[in-house]
mmCIF file of C-alpha atoms in Angstrom:
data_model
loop_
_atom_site.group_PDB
_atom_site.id
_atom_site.type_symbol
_atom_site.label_atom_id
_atom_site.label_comp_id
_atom_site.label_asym_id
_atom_site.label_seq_id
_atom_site.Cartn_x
_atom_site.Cartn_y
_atom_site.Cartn_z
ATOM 1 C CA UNK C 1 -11.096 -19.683 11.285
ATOM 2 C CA UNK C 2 -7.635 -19.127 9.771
ATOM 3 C CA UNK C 3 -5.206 -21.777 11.041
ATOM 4 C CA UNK C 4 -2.483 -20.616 8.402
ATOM 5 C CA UNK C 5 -0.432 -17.785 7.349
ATOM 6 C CA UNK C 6 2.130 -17.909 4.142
ATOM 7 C CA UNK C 7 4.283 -14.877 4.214
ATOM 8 C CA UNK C 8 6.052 -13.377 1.530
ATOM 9 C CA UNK C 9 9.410 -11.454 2.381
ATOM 10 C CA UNK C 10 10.688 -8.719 0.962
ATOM 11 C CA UNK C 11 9.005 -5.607 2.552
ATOM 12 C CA UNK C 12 7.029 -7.926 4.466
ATOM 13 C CA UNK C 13 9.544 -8.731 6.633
ATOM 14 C CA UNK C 14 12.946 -7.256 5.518
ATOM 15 C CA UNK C 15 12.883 -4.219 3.968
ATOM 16 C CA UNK C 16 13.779 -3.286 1.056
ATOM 17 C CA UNK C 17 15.479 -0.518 -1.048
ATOM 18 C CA UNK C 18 15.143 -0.820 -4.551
ATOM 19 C CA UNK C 19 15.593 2.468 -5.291
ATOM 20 C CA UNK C 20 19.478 2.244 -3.861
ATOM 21 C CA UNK C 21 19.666 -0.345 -5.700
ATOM 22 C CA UNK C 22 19.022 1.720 -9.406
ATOM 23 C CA UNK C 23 21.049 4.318 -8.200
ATOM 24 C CA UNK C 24 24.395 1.570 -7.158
ATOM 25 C CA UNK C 25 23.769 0.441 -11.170
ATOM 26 C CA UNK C 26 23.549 3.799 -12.642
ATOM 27 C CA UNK C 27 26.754 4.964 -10.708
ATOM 28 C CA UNK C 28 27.908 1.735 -12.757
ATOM 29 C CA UNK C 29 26.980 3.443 -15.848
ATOM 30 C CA UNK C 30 23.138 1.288 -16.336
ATOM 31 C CA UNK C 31 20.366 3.688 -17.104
ATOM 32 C CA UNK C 32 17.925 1.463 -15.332
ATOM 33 C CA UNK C 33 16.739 -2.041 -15.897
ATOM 34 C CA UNK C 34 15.488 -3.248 -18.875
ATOM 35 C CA UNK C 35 13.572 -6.261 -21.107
ATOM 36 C CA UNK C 36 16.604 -8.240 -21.138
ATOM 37 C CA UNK C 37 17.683 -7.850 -17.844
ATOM 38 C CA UNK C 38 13.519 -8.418 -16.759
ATOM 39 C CA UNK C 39 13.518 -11.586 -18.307
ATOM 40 C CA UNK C 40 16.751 -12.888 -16.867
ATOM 41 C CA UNK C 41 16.100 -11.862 -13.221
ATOM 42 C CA UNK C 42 12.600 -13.688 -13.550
ATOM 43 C CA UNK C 43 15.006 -17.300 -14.817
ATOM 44 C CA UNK C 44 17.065 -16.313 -12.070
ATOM 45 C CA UNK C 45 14.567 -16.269 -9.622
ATOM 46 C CA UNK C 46 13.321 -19.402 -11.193
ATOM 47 C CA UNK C 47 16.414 -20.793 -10.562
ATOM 48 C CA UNK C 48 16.695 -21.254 -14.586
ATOM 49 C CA UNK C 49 20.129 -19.813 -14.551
ATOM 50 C CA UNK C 50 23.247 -19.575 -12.615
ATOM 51 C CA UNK C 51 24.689 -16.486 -10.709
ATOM 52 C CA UNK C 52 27.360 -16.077 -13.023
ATOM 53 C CA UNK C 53 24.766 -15.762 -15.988
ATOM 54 C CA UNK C 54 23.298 -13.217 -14.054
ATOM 55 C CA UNK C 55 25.588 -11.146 -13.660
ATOM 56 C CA UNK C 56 26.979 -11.702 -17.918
ATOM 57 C CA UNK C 57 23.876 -10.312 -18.819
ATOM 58 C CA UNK C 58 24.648 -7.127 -16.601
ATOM 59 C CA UNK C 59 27.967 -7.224 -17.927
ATOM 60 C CA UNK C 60 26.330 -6.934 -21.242
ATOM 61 C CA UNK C 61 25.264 -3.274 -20.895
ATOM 62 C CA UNK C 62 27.567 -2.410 -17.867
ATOM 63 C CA UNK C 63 31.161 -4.354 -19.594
ATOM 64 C CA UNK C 64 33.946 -2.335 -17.012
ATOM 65 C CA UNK C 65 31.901 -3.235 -14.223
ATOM 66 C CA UNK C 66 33.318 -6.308 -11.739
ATOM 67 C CA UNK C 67 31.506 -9.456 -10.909
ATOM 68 C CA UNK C 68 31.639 -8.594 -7.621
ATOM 69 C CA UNK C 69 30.689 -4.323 -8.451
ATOM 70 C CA UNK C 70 27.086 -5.975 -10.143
ATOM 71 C CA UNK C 71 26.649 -8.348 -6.939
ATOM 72 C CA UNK C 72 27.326 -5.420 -4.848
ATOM 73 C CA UNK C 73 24.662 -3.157 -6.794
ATOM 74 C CA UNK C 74 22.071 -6.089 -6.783
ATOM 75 C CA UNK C 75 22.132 -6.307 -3.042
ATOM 76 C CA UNK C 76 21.747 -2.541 -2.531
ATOM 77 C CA UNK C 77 18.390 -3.343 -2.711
ATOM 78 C CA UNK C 78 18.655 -5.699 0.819
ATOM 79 C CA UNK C 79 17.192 -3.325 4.013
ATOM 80 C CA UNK C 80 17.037 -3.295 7.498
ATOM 81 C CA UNK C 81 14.956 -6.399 9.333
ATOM 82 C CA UNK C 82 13.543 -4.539 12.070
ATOM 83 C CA UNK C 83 13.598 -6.829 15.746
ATOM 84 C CA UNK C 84 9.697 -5.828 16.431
ATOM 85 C CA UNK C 85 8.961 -8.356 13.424
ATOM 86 C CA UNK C 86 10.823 -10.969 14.362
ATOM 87 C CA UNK C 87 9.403 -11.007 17.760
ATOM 88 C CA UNK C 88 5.833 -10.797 16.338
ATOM 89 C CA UNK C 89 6.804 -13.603 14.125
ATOM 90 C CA UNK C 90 8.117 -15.594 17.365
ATOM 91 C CA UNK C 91 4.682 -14.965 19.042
ATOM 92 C CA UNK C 92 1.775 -16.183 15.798
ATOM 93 C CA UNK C 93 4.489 -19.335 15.967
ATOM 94 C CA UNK C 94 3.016 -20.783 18.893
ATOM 95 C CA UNK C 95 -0.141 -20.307 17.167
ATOM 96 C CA UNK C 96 -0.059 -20.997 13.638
ATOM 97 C CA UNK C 97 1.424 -22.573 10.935
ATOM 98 C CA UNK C 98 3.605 -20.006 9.480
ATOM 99 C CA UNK C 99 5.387 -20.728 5.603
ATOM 100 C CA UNK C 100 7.562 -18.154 3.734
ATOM 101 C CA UNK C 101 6.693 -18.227 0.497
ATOM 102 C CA UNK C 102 9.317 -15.162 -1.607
ATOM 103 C CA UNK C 103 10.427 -14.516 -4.747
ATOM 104 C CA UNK C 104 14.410 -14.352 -4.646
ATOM 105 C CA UNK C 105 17.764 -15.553 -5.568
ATOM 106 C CA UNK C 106 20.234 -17.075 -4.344
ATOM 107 C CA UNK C 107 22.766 -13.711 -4.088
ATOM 108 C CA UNK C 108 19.791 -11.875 -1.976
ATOM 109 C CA UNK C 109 19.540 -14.573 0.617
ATOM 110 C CA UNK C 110 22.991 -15.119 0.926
ATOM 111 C CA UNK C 111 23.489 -11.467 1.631
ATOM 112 C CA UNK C 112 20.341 -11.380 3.758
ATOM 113 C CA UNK C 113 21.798 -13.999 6.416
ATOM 114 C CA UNK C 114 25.517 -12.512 6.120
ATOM 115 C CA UNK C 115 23.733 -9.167 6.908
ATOM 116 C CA UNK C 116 21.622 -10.248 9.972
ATOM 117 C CA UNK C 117 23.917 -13.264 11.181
ATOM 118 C CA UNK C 118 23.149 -16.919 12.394
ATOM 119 C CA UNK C 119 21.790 -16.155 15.177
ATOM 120 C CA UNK C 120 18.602 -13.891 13.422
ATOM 121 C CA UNK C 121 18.013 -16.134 10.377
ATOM 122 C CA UNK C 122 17.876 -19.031 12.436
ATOM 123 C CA UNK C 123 15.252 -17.563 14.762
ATOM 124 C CA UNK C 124 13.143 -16.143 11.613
ATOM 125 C CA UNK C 125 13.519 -19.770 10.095
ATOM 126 C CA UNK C 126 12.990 -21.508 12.691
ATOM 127 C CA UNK C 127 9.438 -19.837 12.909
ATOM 128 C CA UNK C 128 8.302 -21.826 10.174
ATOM 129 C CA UNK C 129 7.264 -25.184 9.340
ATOM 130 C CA UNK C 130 8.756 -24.729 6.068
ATOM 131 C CA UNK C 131 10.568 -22.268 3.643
ATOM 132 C CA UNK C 132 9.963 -22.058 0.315
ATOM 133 C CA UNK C 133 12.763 -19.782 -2.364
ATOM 134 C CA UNK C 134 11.142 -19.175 -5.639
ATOM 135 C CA UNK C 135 14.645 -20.165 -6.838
ATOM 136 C CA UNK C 136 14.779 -23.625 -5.047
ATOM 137 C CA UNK C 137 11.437 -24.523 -6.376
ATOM 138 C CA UNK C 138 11.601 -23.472 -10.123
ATOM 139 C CA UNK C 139 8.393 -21.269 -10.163
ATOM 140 C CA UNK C 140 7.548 -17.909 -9.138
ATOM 141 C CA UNK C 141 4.282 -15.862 -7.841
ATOM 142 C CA UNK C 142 2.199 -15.467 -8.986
ATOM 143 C CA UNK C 143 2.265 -18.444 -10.776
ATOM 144 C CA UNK C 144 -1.282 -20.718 -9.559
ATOM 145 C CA UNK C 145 1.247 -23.478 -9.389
ATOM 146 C CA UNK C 146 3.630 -22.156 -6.636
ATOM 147 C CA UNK C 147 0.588 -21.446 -4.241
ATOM 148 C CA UNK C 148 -1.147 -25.569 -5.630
ATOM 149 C CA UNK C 149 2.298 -26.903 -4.298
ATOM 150 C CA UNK C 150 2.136 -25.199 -1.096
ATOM 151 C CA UNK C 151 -1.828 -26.778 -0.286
ATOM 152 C CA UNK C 152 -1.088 -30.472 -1.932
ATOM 153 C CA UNK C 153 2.323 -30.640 0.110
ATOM 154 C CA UNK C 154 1.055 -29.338 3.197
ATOM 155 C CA UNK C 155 -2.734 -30.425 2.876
ATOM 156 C CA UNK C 156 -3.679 -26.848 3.818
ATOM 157 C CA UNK C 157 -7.339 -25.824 3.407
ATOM 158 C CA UNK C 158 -7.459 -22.571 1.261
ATOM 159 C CA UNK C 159 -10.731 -20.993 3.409
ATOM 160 C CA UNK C 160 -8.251 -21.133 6.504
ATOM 161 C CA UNK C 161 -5.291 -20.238 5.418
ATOM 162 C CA UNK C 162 -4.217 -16.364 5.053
ATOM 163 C CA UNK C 163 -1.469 -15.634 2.349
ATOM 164 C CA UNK C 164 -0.079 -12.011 3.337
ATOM 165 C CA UNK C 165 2.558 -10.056 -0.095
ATOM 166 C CA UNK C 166 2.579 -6.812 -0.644
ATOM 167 C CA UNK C 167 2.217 -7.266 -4.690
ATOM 168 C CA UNK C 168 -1.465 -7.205 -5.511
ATOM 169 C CA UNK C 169 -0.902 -9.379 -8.466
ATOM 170 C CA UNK C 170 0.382 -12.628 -5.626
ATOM 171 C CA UNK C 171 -2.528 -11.686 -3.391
ATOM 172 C CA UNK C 172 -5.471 -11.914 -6.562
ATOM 173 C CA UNK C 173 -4.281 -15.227 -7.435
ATOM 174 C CA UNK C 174 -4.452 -16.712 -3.683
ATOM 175 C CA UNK C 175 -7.594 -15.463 -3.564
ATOM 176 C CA UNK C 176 -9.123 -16.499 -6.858
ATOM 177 C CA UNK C 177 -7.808 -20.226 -5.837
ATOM 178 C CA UNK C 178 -9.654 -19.578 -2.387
ATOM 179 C CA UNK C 179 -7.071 -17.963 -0.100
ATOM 180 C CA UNK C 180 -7.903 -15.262 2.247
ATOM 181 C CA UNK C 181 -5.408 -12.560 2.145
ATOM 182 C CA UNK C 182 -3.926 -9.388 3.260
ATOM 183 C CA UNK C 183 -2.219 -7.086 0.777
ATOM 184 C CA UNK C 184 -0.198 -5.178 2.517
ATOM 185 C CA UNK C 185 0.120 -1.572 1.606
ATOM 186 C CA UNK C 186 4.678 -1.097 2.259
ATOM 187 C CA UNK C 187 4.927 2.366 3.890
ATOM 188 C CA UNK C 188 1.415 2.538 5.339
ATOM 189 C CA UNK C 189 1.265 -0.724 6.847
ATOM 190 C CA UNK C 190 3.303 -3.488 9.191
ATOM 191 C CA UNK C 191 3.051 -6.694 8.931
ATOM 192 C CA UNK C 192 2.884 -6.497 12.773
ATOM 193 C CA UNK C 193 -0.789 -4.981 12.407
ATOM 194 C CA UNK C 194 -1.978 -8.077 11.328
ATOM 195 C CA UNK C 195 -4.568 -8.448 13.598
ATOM 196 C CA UNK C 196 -5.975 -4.899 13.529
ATOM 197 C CA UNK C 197 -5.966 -5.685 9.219
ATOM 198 C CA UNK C 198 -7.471 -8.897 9.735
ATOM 199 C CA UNK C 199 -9.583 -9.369 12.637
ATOM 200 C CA UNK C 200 -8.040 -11.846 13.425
ATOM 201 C CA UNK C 201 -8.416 -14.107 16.771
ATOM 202 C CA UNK C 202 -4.982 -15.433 18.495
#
């Protein structure tokens, strides 16, 4: 029986709007992203390399654009958090033990908590035994590594323990080390339907 659920983030929880995101870049004159720009956001979200080396490499192909036009364009991306999720959240809490396990940065977050206030982000955190930031840890999905740390730190048995992201490529590694997950479909499903997805018992 499942006695543990690692959630990933972005369009998981928050949504997001990558597409507004494109469109805040090519307004800055960037025809979308590319290899460069790829490689650097995956150090970034390693935690590799600073903000401000970030942003030079958008400053690279975008030069009249601002430090704080690119940081503006990057978190373009950062949606809505709808309430109904957080209270859902609140509820498997009493139940569970709940991780966050996301991919991100250290601009995304800090825009995610200015956007929602103290008050939210201390409520969503406070729903988990612990938080884990791609960038903080130096690894990313769906690296076997990042998902390893998570069961050695936490002694968490892989058969009971669900790992819920909406990238297929995260959800076939938990499950080839022995995780059972959900890979949840963004527009069709919420992560609020977890128990109709899953079967399973609260």
């Amino acid at each position: 029986m499942i006695n543990t659920i690692i959630f990933d983030f972005g369009d998981v929880f928050i949504n997001l709007e990558k597409e507004a995101s494109i469109e805040a870049f090519k307004n800055l004159g960037l025809d979308g992203p590319n290899e460069d720009l790829l490689a650097h956001n995956d150090l970034f979200e390693k935690g590799k390399i600073t903000e401000l080396q970030f942003i030079e490499t958008f400053q690279k192909y975008i030069p009249n654009a601002s430090i704080e036009e690119i940081r503006k364009a990057w978190n373009a991306s950062i949606g809505d958090f709808p309430l109904h999720r957080l209270e859902f959240l609140q509820m498997l809490s009493s139940n569970y033990r709940l991780f966050l396990l996301t991919n991100t940065d250290a601009i995304h977050i800090n825009r995610f908590e200015h956007k929602v206030g103290m008050s939210f982000y201390s409520d969503f955190y406070r729903c988990f035994e612990k938080v884990y930031y791609s960038y903080e840890m130096g690894m990313r999905k769906p690296d076997p590594e990042i998902f390893n740390t998570l069961i050695r730190k936490h002694d968490l048995s892989p058969k009971r323990t669900l790992f819920v992201d909406d990238k297929k490529s995260n959800t076939d590694i938990a499950e080839y080390l022995g995780l059972q997950v959900w890979n949840l479909k963004v527009g069709e499903e919420d992560v609020v339907q977890l128990f109709e997805q899953k079967h399973l018992p609260f």
